[in-house]
Amino acid sequence: MVKKDYSDVINKIDMIAAKIYNDFQKTEIPSIDLPTRTKANIKFDEKLNVWKYGSNTTQRNAKSLDGAYMLLRTMYMVDFIKEMIKVNKSSTLREMYYISEGWDLAKFSSQNESNLLAEDLEVITGCMREDFKLRPEEDGARVIGNLTIEEITRNNTKKKIHCQDDVGDAGYSIPYNVEPEKISFKDADADFVLAIETGGMFDRLVENRFDTTHRAILVHIKGQPARSTRRFIKRLSSEKKLPVVVFTDCDPWSYRIFASIAYGAIKTAHISEYLATPSSVFLGVTPSDIQNYDLPTDTLSKEDINALKSELSDPRFRDSFWKQEIKLQLKLGKKSEQQALAKYGLDYVTDTYLPEKLAELGVTKK
Amino acid sequence: MVKKDYSDVINKIDMIAAKIYNDFQKTEIPSIDLPTRTKANIKFDEKLNVWKYGSNTTQRNAKSLDGAYMLLRTMYMVDFIKEMIKVNKSSTLREMYYISEGWDLAKFSSQNESNLLAEDLEVITGCMREDFKLRPEEDGARVIGNLTIEEITRNNTKKKIHCQDDVGDAGYSIPYNVEPEKISFKDADADFVLAIETGGMFDRLVENRFDTTHRAILVHIKGQPARSTRRFIKRLSSEKKLPVVVFTDCDPWSYRIFASIAYGAIKTAHISEYLATPSSVFLGVTPSDIQNYDLPTDTLSKEDINALKSELSDPRFRDSFWKQEIKLQLKLGKKSEQQALAKYGLDYVTDTYLPEKLAELGVTKK
């Protein structure tokens, strides 16, 4: 029987209730201050090398009816979270929205409202959603490699799962909660983590046994990676001291996938240091690869071009590598896909492209 | 070492090449006949209780340049499939599209073209895409329950996986190929299969241990279910003699999910008897449930209303149950979601709603 100690979480959310209570006692209008969550209040933290919120704050107070409702909802939500912790349950954000049907005047009027309040609570307390037992709708990113995970299952038993020997070819499914109370990394006999954008490419590398031949832990990130996937990669990298290499399509949206893994995303800037892996490197497909490997391409759309231009002024892409590559792509007017490497056959990516690029990056020896 | 015998598949695709060859020998214009794949040529097979193609046929021939290219592509594709079978590889449809870069004049001009040709080959030969070693981009639907699966892994070893004891809480990931040469069902000590639309609800049932308390095999169908998920359910149902119960949101799109599981989809009508489970039943959420359980709702959109009206004339929804429910929903003007049941708390769905509905359907005793 393993159980996380939630007393710290409970203390922190109780402090919110105490603040409101004290305001009432002092006959002041109840209020809560929290950092402003807008693009203007996002700063690149040079020390942590991730995005964080700046010093602007917003006040939620009961001066208006809407504000009073918001504080009332906060109290109900604090109560709901404490109840879940007590009975060892968790809830999706969507379930919480419906649960509020029973909260009388505090009922949420839209799911957006309940999602925002969950983020507010994270920002105020410095806890993570997982600490509140709130979980997302979906996940199911997959892992294959010489890695043993110990998962504490719903029956509170520890289960060791080797991500090659104990799983089918579809791999180990990353659960929605990857915090230490749920999973821990045991042996990881590998040289690096390879995060892969598309399922088709993940399955290609699995079929070609790239995890074995190149001592890689393969993680399918399923497009824009979910929070639990980013946290999984972050923990794996820092606890097992493994370099993280990101392999995506060659277009501006894929570069943002890389940036969210490496530097964090604006929506989750308050917990960037938990989710981002600043040491991760981008392997490709790069615009240079389009030229060097003579890859099949599509023409950049207007949206692609605008996204690339906006990346040129994004501090996450300010180093010379990205500046050069983005400028080259704008000049070429082309984009490409991971699977375009199949032009040279199904084994080209594992026999030629990846080994060459990994050696270039210094991750493996050629 | 286990290996499927592909000689039948090879014979069938060789016959396509033989037909073209014979046409040339007889100095006739090469051609191939195949069923027309349009809505007008879809018939409800009363015996199999699934959708099938009717008797209209279309001819692909070399009278035009485009037609000649299409036949040339077919020959290249037949060759590519035979090569994959030989070296025991598989390929995504997207990879095949890029592979055709090396086919000179036979290069596909769009992925749509290569996907269509893959379907053509299925229709002509009566084989399935899996027989051709072609696979989809994504899958990852998940299973939890008292079921033991034997999977033949990429290393050609048999691996037994119990879908409760040998997996994490995210469950067993259904691989893209679920044919007998890849997976087989061993013990299944359960009373029924519950196919669940959303990941949030799947995780709720897992957390509440519904698979154990109600002897259910839970399958997350991930919205509109992938081919391998439908095939998985079909095989599980027929080989283990288990009833299949479908649990979705309450809107016209979810009814289509049910129909694709129960009766087949238009795109895959040539293999409906392999993919569809005509005995499966719809549990809910039904429009009657909105009333009976007083569920939170949203207003039907114009698209919802049109979809419901078109379902009224769809032979798949012609029985009195569906007619009544769809008419009721149009009258109510409302739709609802699985997770709306959380209005009554996180356990209501497993303690009250599902047991009541399953007893009503006669799947379990109350």
PDB file of N, CA, C and O in Angstrom, chain A residues 94-115:
ATOM      1  N   ARG A  94     -13.756  17.809 -17.253  1.00  0.00           N
ATOM      2  CA  ARG A  94     -15.127  17.797 -17.743  1.00  0.00           C
ATOM      3  C   ARG A  94     -16.094  17.290 -16.656  1.00  0.00           C
ATOM      4  O   ARG A  94     -17.179  17.813 -16.494  1.00  0.00           O
ATOM      5  N   GLU A  95     -15.663  16.267 -15.932  1.00  0.00           N
ATOM      6  CA  GLU A  95     -16.502  15.775 -14.836  1.00  0.00           C
ATOM      7  C   GLU A  95     -16.696  16.862 -13.785  1.00  0.00           C
ATOM      8  O   GLU A  95     -17.800  17.055 -13.278  1.00  0.00           O
ATOM      9  N   MET A  96     -15.618  17.599 -13.496  1.00  0.00           N
ATOM     10  CA  MET A  96     -15.733  18.652 -12.483  1.00  0.00           C
ATOM     11  C   MET A  96     -16.746  19.699 -12.930  1.00  0.00           C
ATOM     12  O   MET A  96     -17.528  20.209 -12.117  1.00  0.00           O
ATOM     13  N   TYR A  97     -16.730  20.002 -14.206  1.00  0.00           N
ATOM     14  CA  TYR A  97     -17.697  20.960 -14.750  1.00  0.00           C
ATOM     15  C   TYR A  97     -19.126  20.485 -14.468  1.00  0.00           C
ATOM     16  O   TYR A  97     -19.983  21.245 -14.033  1.00  0.00           O
ATOM     17  N   TYR A  98     -19.387  19.194 -14.687  1.00  0.00           N
ATOM     18  CA  TYR A  98     -20.734  18.666 -14.447  1.00  0.00           C
ATOM     19  C   TYR A  98     -21.049  18.529 -12.966  1.00  0.00           C
ATOM     20  O   TYR A  98     -22.180  18.694 -12.536  1.00  0.00           O
ATOM     21  N   ILE A  99     -20.009  18.186 -12.185  1.00  0.00           N
ATOM     22  CA  ILE A  99     -20.177  18.109 -10.736  1.00  0.00           C
ATOM     23  C   ILE A  99     -20.746  19.431 -10.214  1.00  0.00           C
ATOM     24  O   ILE A  99     -21.587  19.462  -9.317  1.00  0.00           O
ATOM     25  N   SER A 100     -20.319  20.542 -10.824  1.00  0.00           N
ATOM     26  CA  SER A 100     -20.734  21.862 -10.335  1.00  0.00           C
ATOM     27  C   SER A 100     -22.236  22.096 -10.509  1.00  0.00           C
ATOM     28  O   SER A 100     -22.775  23.071  -9.983  1.00  0.00           O
ATOM     29  N   GLU A 101     -22.913  21.208 -11.232  1.00  0.00           N
ATOM     30  CA  GLU A 101     -24.384  21.279 -11.322  1.00  0.00           C
ATOM     31  C   GLU A 101     -24.996  21.259  -9.925  1.00  0.00           C
ATOM     32  O   GLU A 101     -26.084  21.778  -9.703  1.00  0.00           O
ATOM     33  N   GLY A 102     -24.300  20.617  -8.991  1.00  0.00           N
ATOM     34  CA  GLY A 102     -24.810  20.518  -7.634  1.00  0.00           C
ATOM     35  C   GLY A 102     -24.347  21.661  -6.742  1.00  0.00           C
ATOM     36  O   GLY A 102     -24.574  21.637  -5.542  1.00  0.00           O
ATOM     37  N   TRP A 103     -23.660  22.655  -7.327  1.00  0.00           N
ATOM     38  CA  TRP A 103     -23.097  23.732  -6.517  1.00  0.00           C
ATOM     39  C   TRP A 103     -24.001  24.960  -6.467  1.00  0.00           C
ATOM     40  O   TRP A 103     -23.550  26.041  -6.119  1.00  0.00           O
ATOM     41  N   ASP A 104     -25.237  24.794  -6.873  1.00  0.00           N
ATOM     42  CA  ASP A 104     -26.215  25.878  -6.749  1.00  0.00           C
ATOM     43  C   ASP A 104     -25.726  27.125  -7.507  1.00  0.00           C
ATOM     44  O   ASP A 104     -25.382  27.026  -8.676  1.00  0.00           O
ATOM     45  N   LEU A 105     -25.637  28.254  -6.852  1.00  0.00           N
ATOM     46  CA  LEU A 105     -25.244  29.507  -7.518  1.00  0.00           C
ATOM     47  C   LEU A 105     -23.827  29.452  -8.073  1.00  0.00           C
ATOM     48  O   LEU A 105     -23.458  30.223  -8.955  1.00  0.00           O
ATOM     49  N   ALA A 106     -23.006  28.523  -7.542  1.00  0.00           N
ATOM     50  CA  ALA A 106     -21.601  28.463  -7.946  1.00  0.00           C
ATOM     51  C   ALA A 106     -21.389  27.620  -9.197  1.00  0.00           C
ATOM     52  O   ALA A 106     -20.267  27.439  -9.644  1.00  0.00           O
ATOM     53  N   LYS A 107     -22.459  27.127  -9.783  1.00  0.00           N
ATOM     54  CA  LYS A 107     -22.371  26.311 -10.999  1.00  0.00           C
ATOM     55  C   LYS A 107     -21.584  27.032 -12.101  1.00  0.00           C
ATOM     56  O   LYS A 107     -21.799  28.226 -12.338  1.00  0.00           O
ATOM     57  N   PHE A 108     -20.676  26.316 -12.751  1.00  0.00           N
ATOM     58  CA  PHE A 108     -19.941  26.922 -13.864  1.00  0.00           C
ATOM     59  C   PHE A 108     -20.883  27.147 -15.036  1.00  0.00           C
ATOM     60  O   PHE A 108     -21.746  26.305 -15.307  1.00  0.00           O
ATOM     61  N   SER A 109     -20.694  28.236 -15.761  1.00  0.00           N
ATOM     62  CA  SER A 109     -21.565  28.443 -16.914  1.00  0.00           C
ATOM     63  C   SER A 109     -20.931  27.880 -18.190  1.00  0.00           C
ATOM     64  O   SER A 109     -21.594  27.730 -19.199  1.00  0.00           O
ATOM     65  N   SER A 110     -19.651  27.552 -18.159  1.00  0.00           N
ATOM     66  CA  SER A 110     -19.025  26.893 -19.317  1.00  0.00           C
ATOM     67  C   SER A 110     -17.809  26.118 -18.846  1.00  0.00           C
ATOM     68  O   SER A 110     -17.271  26.388 -17.768  1.00  0.00           O
ATOM     69  N   GLN A 111     -17.400  25.155 -19.663  1.00  0.00           N
ATOM     70  CA  GLN A 111     -16.228  24.366 -19.265  1.00  0.00           C
ATOM     71  C   GLN A 111     -14.979  25.226 -19.237  1.00  0.00           C
ATOM     72  O   GLN A 111     -14.066  25.009 -18.452  1.00  0.00           O
ATOM     73  N   ASN A 112     -14.943  26.220 -20.114  1.00  0.00           N
ATOM     74  CA  ASN A 112     -13.803  27.114 -20.153  1.00  0.00           C
ATOM     75  C   ASN A 112     -13.573  27.731 -18.777  1.00  0.00           C
ATOM     76  O   ASN A 112     -12.437  27.861 -18.313  1.00  0.00           O
ATOM     77  N   GLU A 113     -14.664  28.093 -18.106  1.00  0.00           N
ATOM     78  CA  GLU A 113     -14.609  28.703 -16.787  1.00  0.00           C
ATOM     79  C   GLU A 113     -13.987  27.752 -15.762  1.00  0.00           C
ATOM     80  O   GLU A 113     -13.163  28.158 -14.954  1.00  0.00           O
ATOM     81  N   SER A 114     -14.389  26.469 -15.824  1.00  0.00           N
ATOM     82  CA  SER A 114     -13.862  25.526 -14.837  1.00  0.00           C
ATOM     83  C   SER A 114     -12.398  25.200 -15.132  1.00  0.00           C
ATOM     84  O   SER A 114     -11.590  25.049 -14.220  1.00  0.00           O
ATOM     85  N   ASN A 115     -12.040  25.134 -16.431  1.00  0.00           N
ATOM     86  CA  ASN A 115     -10.634  24.910 -16.784  1.00  0.00           C
ATOM     87  C   ASN A 115      -9.755  26.051 -16.280  1.00  0.00           C
ATOM     88  O   ASN A 115      -8.681  25.832 -15.729  1.00  0.00           O
TER      89      ASN A 115
END
